[in-house]
PDB file of C-alpha atoms in Angstrom:
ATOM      1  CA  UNK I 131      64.444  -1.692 -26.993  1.00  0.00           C
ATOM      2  CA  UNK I 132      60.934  -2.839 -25.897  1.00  0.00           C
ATOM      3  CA  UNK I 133      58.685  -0.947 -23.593  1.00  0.00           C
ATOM      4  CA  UNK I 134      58.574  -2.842 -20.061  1.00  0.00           C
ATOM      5  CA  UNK I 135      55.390  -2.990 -17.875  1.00  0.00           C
ATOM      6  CA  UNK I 136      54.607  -2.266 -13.886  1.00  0.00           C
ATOM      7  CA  UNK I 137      53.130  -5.095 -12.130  1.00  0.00           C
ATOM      8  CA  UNK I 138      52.024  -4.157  -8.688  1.00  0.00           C
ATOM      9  CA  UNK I 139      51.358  -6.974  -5.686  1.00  0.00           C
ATOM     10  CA  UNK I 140      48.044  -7.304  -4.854  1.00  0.00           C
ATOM     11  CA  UNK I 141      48.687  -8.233  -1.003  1.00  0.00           C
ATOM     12  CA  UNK I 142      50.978  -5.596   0.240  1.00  0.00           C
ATOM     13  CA  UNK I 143      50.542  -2.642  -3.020  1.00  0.00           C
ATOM     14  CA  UNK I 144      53.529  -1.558  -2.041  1.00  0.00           C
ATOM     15  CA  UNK I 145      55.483  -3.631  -4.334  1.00  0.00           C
ATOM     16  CA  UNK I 146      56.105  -3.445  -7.714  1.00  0.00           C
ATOM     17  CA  UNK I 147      58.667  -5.089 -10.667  1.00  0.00           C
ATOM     18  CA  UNK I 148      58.877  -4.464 -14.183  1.00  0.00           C
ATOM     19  CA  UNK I 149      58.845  -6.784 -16.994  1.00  0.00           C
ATOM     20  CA  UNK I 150      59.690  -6.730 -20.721  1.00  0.00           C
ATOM     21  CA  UNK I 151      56.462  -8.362 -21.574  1.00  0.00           C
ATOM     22  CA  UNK I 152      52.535  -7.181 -21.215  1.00  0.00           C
ATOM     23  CA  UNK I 153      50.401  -9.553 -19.857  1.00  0.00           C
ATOM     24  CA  UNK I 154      47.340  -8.834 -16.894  1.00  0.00           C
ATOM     25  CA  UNK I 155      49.102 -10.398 -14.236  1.00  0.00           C
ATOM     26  CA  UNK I 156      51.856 -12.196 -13.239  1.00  0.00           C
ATOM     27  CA  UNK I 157      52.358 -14.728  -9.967  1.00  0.00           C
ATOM     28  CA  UNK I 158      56.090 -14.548  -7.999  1.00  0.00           C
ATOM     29  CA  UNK I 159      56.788 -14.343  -4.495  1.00  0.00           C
ATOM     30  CA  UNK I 160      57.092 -11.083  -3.273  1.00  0.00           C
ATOM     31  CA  UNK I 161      60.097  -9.609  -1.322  1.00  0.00           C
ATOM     32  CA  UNK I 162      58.388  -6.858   0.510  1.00  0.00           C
ATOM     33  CA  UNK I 163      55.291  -9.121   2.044  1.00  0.00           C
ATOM     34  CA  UNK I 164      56.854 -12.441   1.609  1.00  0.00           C
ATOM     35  CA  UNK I 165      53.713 -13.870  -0.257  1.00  0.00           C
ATOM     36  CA  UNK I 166      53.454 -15.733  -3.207  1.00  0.00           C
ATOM     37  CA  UNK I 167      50.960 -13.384  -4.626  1.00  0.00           C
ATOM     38  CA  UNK I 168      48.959 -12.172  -7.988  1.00  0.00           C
ATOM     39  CA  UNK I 169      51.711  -8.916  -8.925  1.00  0.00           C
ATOM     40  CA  UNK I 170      48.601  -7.389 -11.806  1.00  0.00           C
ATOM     41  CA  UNK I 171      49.151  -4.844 -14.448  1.00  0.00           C
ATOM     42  CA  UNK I 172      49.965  -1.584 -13.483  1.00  0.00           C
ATOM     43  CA  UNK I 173      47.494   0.253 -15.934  1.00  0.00           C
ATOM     44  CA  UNK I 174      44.602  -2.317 -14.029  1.00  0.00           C
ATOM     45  CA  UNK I 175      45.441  -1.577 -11.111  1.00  0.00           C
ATOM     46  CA  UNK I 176      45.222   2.493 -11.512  1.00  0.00           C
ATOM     47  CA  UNK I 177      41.622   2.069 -13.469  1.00  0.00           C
ATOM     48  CA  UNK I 178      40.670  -0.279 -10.375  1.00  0.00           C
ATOM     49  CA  UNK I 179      42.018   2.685  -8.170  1.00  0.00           C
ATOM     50  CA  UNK I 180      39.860   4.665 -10.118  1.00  0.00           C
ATOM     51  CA  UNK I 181      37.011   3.127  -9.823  1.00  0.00           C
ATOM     52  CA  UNK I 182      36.998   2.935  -5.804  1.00  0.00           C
ATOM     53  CA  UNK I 183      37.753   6.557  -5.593  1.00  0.00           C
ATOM     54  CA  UNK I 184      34.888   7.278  -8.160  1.00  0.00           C
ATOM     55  CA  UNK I 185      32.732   4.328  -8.652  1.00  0.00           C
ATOM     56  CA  UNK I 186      30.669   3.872 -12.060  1.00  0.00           C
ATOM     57  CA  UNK I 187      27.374   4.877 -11.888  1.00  0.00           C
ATOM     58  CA  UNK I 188      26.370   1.792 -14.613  1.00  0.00           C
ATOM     59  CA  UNK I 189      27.230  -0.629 -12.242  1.00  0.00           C
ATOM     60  CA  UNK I 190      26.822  -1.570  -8.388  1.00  0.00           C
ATOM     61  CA  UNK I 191      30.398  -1.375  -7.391  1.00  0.00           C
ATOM     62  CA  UNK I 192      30.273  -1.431  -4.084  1.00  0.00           C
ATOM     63  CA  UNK I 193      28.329  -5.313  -4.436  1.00  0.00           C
ATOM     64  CA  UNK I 194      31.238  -6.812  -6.401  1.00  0.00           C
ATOM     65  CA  UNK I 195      34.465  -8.286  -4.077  1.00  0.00           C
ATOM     66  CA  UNK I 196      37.732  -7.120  -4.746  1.00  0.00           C
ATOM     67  CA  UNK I 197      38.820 -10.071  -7.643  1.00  0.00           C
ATOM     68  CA  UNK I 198      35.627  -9.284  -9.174  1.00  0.00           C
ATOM     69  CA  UNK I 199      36.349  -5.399  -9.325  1.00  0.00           C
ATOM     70  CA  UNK I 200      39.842  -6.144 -11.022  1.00  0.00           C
ATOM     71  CA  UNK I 201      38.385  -8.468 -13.288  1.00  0.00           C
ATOM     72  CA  UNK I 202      36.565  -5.494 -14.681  1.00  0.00           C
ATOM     73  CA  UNK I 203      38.795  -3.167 -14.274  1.00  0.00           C
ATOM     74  CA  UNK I 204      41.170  -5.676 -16.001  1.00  0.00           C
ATOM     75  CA  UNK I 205      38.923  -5.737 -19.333  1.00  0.00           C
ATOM     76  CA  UNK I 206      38.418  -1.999 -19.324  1.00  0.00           C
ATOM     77  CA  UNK I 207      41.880  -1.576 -20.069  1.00  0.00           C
ATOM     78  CA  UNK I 208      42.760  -4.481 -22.090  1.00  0.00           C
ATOM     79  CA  UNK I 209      40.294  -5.365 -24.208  1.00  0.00           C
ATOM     80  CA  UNK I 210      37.516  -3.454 -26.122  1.00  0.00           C
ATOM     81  CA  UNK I 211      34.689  -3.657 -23.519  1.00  0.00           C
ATOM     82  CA  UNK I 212      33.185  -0.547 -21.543  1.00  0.00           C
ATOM     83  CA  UNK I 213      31.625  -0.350 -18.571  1.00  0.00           C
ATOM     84  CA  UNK I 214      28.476  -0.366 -20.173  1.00  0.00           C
ATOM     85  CA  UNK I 215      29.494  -4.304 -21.247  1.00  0.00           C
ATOM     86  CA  UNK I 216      29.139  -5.408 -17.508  1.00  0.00           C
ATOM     87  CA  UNK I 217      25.954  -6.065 -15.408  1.00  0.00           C
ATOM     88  CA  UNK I 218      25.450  -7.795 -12.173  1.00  0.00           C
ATOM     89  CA  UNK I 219      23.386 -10.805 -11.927  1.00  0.00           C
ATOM     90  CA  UNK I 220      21.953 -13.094  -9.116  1.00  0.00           C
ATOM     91  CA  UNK I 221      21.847 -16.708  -8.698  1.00  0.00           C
ATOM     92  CA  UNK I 222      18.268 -19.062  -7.757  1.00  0.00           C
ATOM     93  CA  UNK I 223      19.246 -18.103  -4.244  1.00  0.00           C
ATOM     94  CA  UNK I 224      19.404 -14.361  -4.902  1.00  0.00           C
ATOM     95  CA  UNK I 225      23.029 -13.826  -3.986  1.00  0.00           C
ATOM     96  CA  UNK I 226      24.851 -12.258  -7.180  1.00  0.00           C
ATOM     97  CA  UNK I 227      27.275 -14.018  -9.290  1.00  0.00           C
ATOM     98  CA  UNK I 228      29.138 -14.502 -12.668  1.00  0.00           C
ATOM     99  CA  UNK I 229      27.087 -15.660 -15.284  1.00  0.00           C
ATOM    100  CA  UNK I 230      28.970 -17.230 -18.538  1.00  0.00           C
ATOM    101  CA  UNK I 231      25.919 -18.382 -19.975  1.00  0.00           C
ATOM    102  CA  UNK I 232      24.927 -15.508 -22.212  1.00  0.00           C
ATOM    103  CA  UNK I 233      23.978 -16.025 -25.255  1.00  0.00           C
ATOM    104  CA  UNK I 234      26.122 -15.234 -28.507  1.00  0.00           C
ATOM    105  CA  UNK I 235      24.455 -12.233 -29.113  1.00  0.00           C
ATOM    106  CA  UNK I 236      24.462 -10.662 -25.730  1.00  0.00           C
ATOM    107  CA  UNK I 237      27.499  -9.249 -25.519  1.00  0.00           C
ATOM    108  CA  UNK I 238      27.642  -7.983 -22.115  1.00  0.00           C
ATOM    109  CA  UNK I 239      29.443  -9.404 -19.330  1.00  0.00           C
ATOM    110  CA  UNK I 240      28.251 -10.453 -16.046  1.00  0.00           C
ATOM    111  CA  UNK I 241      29.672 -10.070 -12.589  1.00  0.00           C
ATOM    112  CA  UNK I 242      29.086 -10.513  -9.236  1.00  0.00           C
ATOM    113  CA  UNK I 243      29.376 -13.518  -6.187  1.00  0.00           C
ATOM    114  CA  UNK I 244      31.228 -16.189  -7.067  1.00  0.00           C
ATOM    115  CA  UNK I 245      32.908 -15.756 -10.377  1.00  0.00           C
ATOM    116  CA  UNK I 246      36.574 -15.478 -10.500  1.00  0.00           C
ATOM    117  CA  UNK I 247      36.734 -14.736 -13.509  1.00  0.00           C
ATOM    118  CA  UNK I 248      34.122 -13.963 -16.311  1.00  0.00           C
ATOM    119  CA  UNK I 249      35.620 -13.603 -19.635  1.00  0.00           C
ATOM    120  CA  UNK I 250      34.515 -12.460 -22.926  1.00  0.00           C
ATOM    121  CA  UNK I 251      32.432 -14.249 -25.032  1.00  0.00           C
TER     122      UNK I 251
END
């Protein structure tokens, strides 16, 4: 029998399903809020829980908006970065944002602003 996952919706929080499969997130309309709305992993959504109760010190957490925060929290727990793999950067205008163009070397990923969602390199 395979292990199935908590997905939690990210309008309302009150709702949750399970699935057999383990992916970050999943989209479906939700019967609590009535939304079609992001439902994202369980174990994501308790680090990202974490992290507001407790911010990291590496990072400015309180400058990043709420996708941004789960987009962190969401490679904390899925993938092999650390917190010490994320900075926040600013655009020409000085207002922070994403930034995808590191180079191959620089492994550390950037958030802030606009991006929705920085990935790996």
């Amino acid at each position: 029998m395979s292990r199935t996952r908590t997905y939690r919706c990210l309008n309302c929080l009150e709702h949750t399903v399970s699935r057999e499969f383990d992916t970050s997130h999943l989209s479906v309309t939700c019967p609590n809020c009535d939304s079609f709305e992001r439902f994202v992993n369980e174990a994501v959504y308790q680090q990202f829980r974490a992290f507001e109760e407790s911010p990291p010190t590496e990072i400015d957490w309180d400058r990043l908006d709420r996708m941004e925060k789960l987009v962190v929290a969401e490679r904390l727990v899925r993938s092999t970065k650390t917190i010490d793999d994320f900075s926040i950067v600013s655009d020409d205008d000085g207002e922070e944002r994403g930034d995808e163009g590191q180079s191959d070397e620089d492994e550390t990923e950037a958030v802030g602003g606009t991006a929705e969602s920085p990935t790996p390199e």
